[in-house]
Each structure stands twice: as C-alpha cells, then as structure tokens.
Amino acid sequence: MGRILIGCLALAMSTPLLAQQINRAEYFFDTDPGPGLANGLSVPEGATSSSPHTISAAALGPGFHTLNVRYHDTNGTWGMVQGRMLFVSATPVGAS
C-alpha cells in the first residue's frame, strides 16, 4: 500500500509539449498548493511526460484521493494539472 509506481506517470496523463523540453515536474495529492510549490519529481535530461516515477502514498489515509501532476518546460511555462483518482485500501492487499 505504501508506494505507487507510476510507470508512464501518465496513466494517460501525457500531453505533447511540441518543441519544448521538460525541465521540472511536480506532484500533489488532492489539494493544489500552486505551481512550483508541490512535491518535486526528478527530471533527467530528455525526460517526457511519460517517464516513470515512484511516488509514495504512505501518508494517505484510506479512501479516494487524486494524484495530480504538473510539468514545467524550458520556456518557463507550467502546464495544466493532470489528475487521476486512486483508492487507498484500509486493508493491505493480501492481508486476511
């Protein structure tokens, strides 16, 4: 339950950035703190919006939450927030 592997951090969250390069990325759960104020993601050179990342969900309580991601390009522009719902179970998977 503690970690969510966002293998294509997209889960269909990718947005073409044409000629721009991504130089920053951030994520947040549920409430938007504002551009540049969320949890940073490592962005290696040549990364795309579908590059894989591992995000911890350990601090989330049981129930529905929204994982939100936002990208920043080399033109200095933050992209739109892209979000997906997820459910955190009160009972760990495989527990009886």
PDB file of C-alpha atoms in Angstrom:
ATOM      1  CA  MET A   1       0.000   0.000   0.000  1.00  0.00           C
ATOM      2  CA  GLY A   2       2.910   2.342   0.757  1.00  0.00           C
ATOM      3  CA  ARG A   3       4.105   3.112  -2.752  1.00  0.00           C
ATOM      4  CA  ILE A   4       2.517   3.681  -6.082  1.00  0.00           C
ATOM      5  CA  LEU A   5       4.585   3.001  -9.163  1.00  0.00           C
ATOM      6  CA  ILE A   6       3.556   5.400 -11.809  1.00  0.00           C
ATOM      7  CA  GLY A   7       5.047   3.559 -14.735  1.00  0.00           C
ATOM      8  CA  CYS A   8       4.240   6.050 -17.508  1.00  0.00           C
ATOM      9  CA  LEU A   9       3.398   8.669 -14.959  1.00  0.00           C
ATOM     10  CA  ALA A  10       0.790   9.347 -17.370  1.00  0.00           C
ATOM     11  CA  LEU A  11      -1.758   6.693 -16.894  1.00  0.00           C
ATOM     12  CA  ALA A  12      -2.801   8.558 -19.981  1.00  0.00           C
ATOM     13  CA  MET A  13      -1.613  11.810 -18.441  1.00  0.00           C
ATOM     14  CA  SER A  14       0.829  12.693 -21.196  1.00  0.00           C
ATOM     15  CA  THR A  15       0.440  15.937 -23.048  1.00  0.00           C
ATOM     16  CA  PRO A  16       2.578  16.751 -26.064  1.00  0.00           C
ATOM     17  CA  LEU A  17       4.880  19.709 -25.438  1.00  0.00           C
ATOM     18  CA  LEU A  18       5.920  20.123 -29.079  1.00  0.00           C
ATOM     19  CA  ALA A  19       9.467  21.556 -29.219  1.00  0.00           C
ATOM     20  CA  GLN A  20       9.727  22.426 -25.538  1.00  0.00           C
ATOM     21  CA  GLN A  21      11.723  20.270 -23.162  1.00  0.00           C
ATOM     22  CA  ILE A  22      10.512  19.363 -19.688  1.00  0.00           C
ATOM     23  CA  ASN A  23      12.870  20.703 -17.030  1.00  0.00           C
ATOM     24  CA  ARG A  24      10.708  20.363 -13.898  1.00  0.00           C
ATOM     25  CA  ALA A  25       7.854  18.202 -12.727  1.00  0.00           C
ATOM     26  CA  GLU A  26       5.842  18.075  -9.541  1.00  0.00           C
ATOM     27  CA  TYR A  27       3.015  16.108  -7.989  1.00  0.00           C
ATOM     28  CA  PHE A  28       0.495  16.543  -5.206  1.00  0.00           C
ATOM     29  CA  PHE A  29      -2.422  14.642  -3.775  1.00  0.00           C
ATOM     30  CA  ASP A  30      -5.874  16.196  -3.511  1.00  0.00           C
ATOM     31  CA  THR A  31      -5.176  19.923  -2.859  1.00  0.00           C
ATOM     32  CA  ASP A  32      -3.119  22.086  -5.241  1.00  0.00           C
ATOM     33  CA  PRO A  33      -0.501  24.175  -3.373  1.00  0.00           C
ATOM     34  CA  GLY A  34       0.178  26.211  -6.529  1.00  0.00           C
ATOM     35  CA  PRO A  35       2.687  25.973  -9.391  1.00  0.00           C
ATOM     36  CA  GLY A  36       6.210  25.292  -8.154  1.00  0.00           C
ATOM     37  CA  LEU A  37       5.070  24.540  -4.590  1.00  0.00           C
ATOM     38  CA  ALA A  38       4.227  20.824  -4.828  1.00  0.00           C
ATOM     39  CA  ASN A  39       6.481  17.769  -4.350  1.00  0.00           C
ATOM     40  CA  GLY A  40       9.260  17.801  -6.939  1.00  0.00           C
ATOM     41  CA  LEU A  41       9.991  14.893  -9.251  1.00  0.00           C
ATOM     42  CA  SER A  42      13.429  14.132 -10.664  1.00  0.00           C
ATOM     43  CA  VAL A  43      13.577  15.115 -14.333  1.00  0.00           C
ATOM     44  CA  PRO A  44      16.540  13.649 -16.215  1.00  0.00           C
ATOM     45  CA  GLU A  45      17.623  15.251 -19.479  1.00  0.00           C
ATOM     46  CA  GLY A  46      15.379  14.157 -22.321  1.00  0.00           C
ATOM     47  CA  ALA A  47      12.521  13.206 -19.984  1.00  0.00           C
ATOM     48  CA  THR A  48       8.981  13.216 -21.276  1.00  0.00           C
ATOM     49  CA  SER A  49       5.658  13.391 -19.510  1.00  0.00           C
ATOM     50  CA  SER A  50       5.509   9.594 -19.737  1.00  0.00           C
ATOM     51  CA  SER A  51       8.840   8.965 -17.946  1.00  0.00           C
ATOM     52  CA  PRO A  52       8.401   6.593 -14.973  1.00  0.00           C
ATOM     53  CA  HIS A  53       8.498   7.835 -11.373  1.00  0.00           C
ATOM     54  CA  THR A  54       7.890   6.246  -7.986  1.00  0.00           C
ATOM     55  CA  ILE A  55       5.647   8.248  -5.682  1.00  0.00           C
ATOM     56  CA  SER A  56       4.993   7.377  -2.046  1.00  0.00           C
ATOM     57  CA  ALA A  57       1.389   7.202  -0.934  1.00  0.00           C
ATOM     58  CA  ALA A  58       2.283   6.181   2.629  1.00  0.00           C
ATOM     59  CA  ALA A  59       0.887   9.375   4.169  1.00  0.00           C
ATOM     60  CA  LEU A  60      -2.547   8.973   2.560  1.00  0.00           C
ATOM     61  CA  GLY A  61      -5.445   7.751   4.650  1.00  0.00           C
ATOM     62  CA  PRO A  62      -7.896   5.146   3.386  1.00  0.00           C
ATOM     63  CA  GLY A  63     -10.327   6.286   0.715  1.00  0.00           C
ATOM     64  CA  PHE A  64     -10.332   8.026  -2.632  1.00  0.00           C
ATOM     65  CA  HIS A  65      -7.604  10.519  -3.484  1.00  0.00           C
ATOM     66  CA  THR A  66      -6.482  12.367  -6.590  1.00  0.00           C
ATOM     67  CA  LEU A  67      -2.881  12.151  -7.784  1.00  0.00           C
ATOM     68  CA  ASN A  68      -2.071  15.320  -9.715  1.00  0.00           C
ATOM     69  CA  VAL A  69       0.988  16.039 -11.869  1.00  0.00           C
ATOM     70  CA  ARG A  70       2.200  19.260 -13.467  1.00  0.00           C
ATOM     71  CA  TYR A  71       5.164  19.822 -15.821  1.00  0.00           C
ATOM     72  CA  HIS A  72       7.325  22.905 -16.413  1.00  0.00           C
ATOM     73  CA  ASP A  73       9.048  23.483 -19.750  1.00  0.00           C
ATOM     74  CA  THR A  74      12.226  25.276 -20.800  1.00  0.00           C
ATOM     75  CA  ASN A  75      10.140  28.260 -21.949  1.00  0.00           C
ATOM     76  CA  GLY A  76       9.288  28.878 -18.277  1.00  0.00           C
ATOM     77  CA  THR A  77       5.675  27.737 -18.562  1.00  0.00           C
ATOM     78  CA  TRP A  78       3.861  25.413 -16.160  1.00  0.00           C
ATOM     79  CA  GLY A  79       1.477  23.054 -17.920  1.00  0.00           C
ATOM     80  CA  MET A  80      -2.049  22.263 -16.843  1.00  0.00           C
ATOM     81  CA  VAL A  81      -2.578  19.965 -13.884  1.00  0.00           C
ATOM     82  CA  GLN A  82      -3.379  16.417 -14.905  1.00  0.00           C
ATOM     83  CA  GLY A  83      -5.035  14.228 -12.286  1.00  0.00           C
ATOM     84  CA  ARG A  84      -6.196  10.673 -11.777  1.00  0.00           C
ATOM     85  CA  MET A  85      -8.280   9.171  -8.980  1.00  0.00           C
ATOM     86  CA  LEU A  86      -6.906   6.357  -6.872  1.00  0.00           C
ATOM     87  CA  PHE A  87      -8.204   4.364  -3.935  1.00  0.00           C
ATOM     88  CA  VAL A  88      -6.168   3.581  -0.802  1.00  0.00           C
ATOM     89  CA  SER A  89      -7.459   0.489   0.963  1.00  0.00           C
ATOM     90  CA  ALA A  90      -7.643   0.329   4.756  1.00  0.00           C
ATOM     91  CA  THR A  91      -6.585  -3.322   4.495  1.00  0.00           C
ATOM     92  CA  PRO A  92      -3.248  -4.040   2.813  1.00  0.00           C
ATOM     93  CA  VAL A  93      -3.519  -6.146  -0.337  1.00  0.00           C
ATOM     94  CA  GLY A  94      -3.056  -9.818   0.502  1.00  0.00           C
ATOM     95  CA  ALA A  95      -3.983  -9.417   4.175  1.00  0.00           C
ATOM     96  CA  SER A  96      -6.654 -11.719   5.556  1.00  0.00           C
TER      97      SER A  96
END
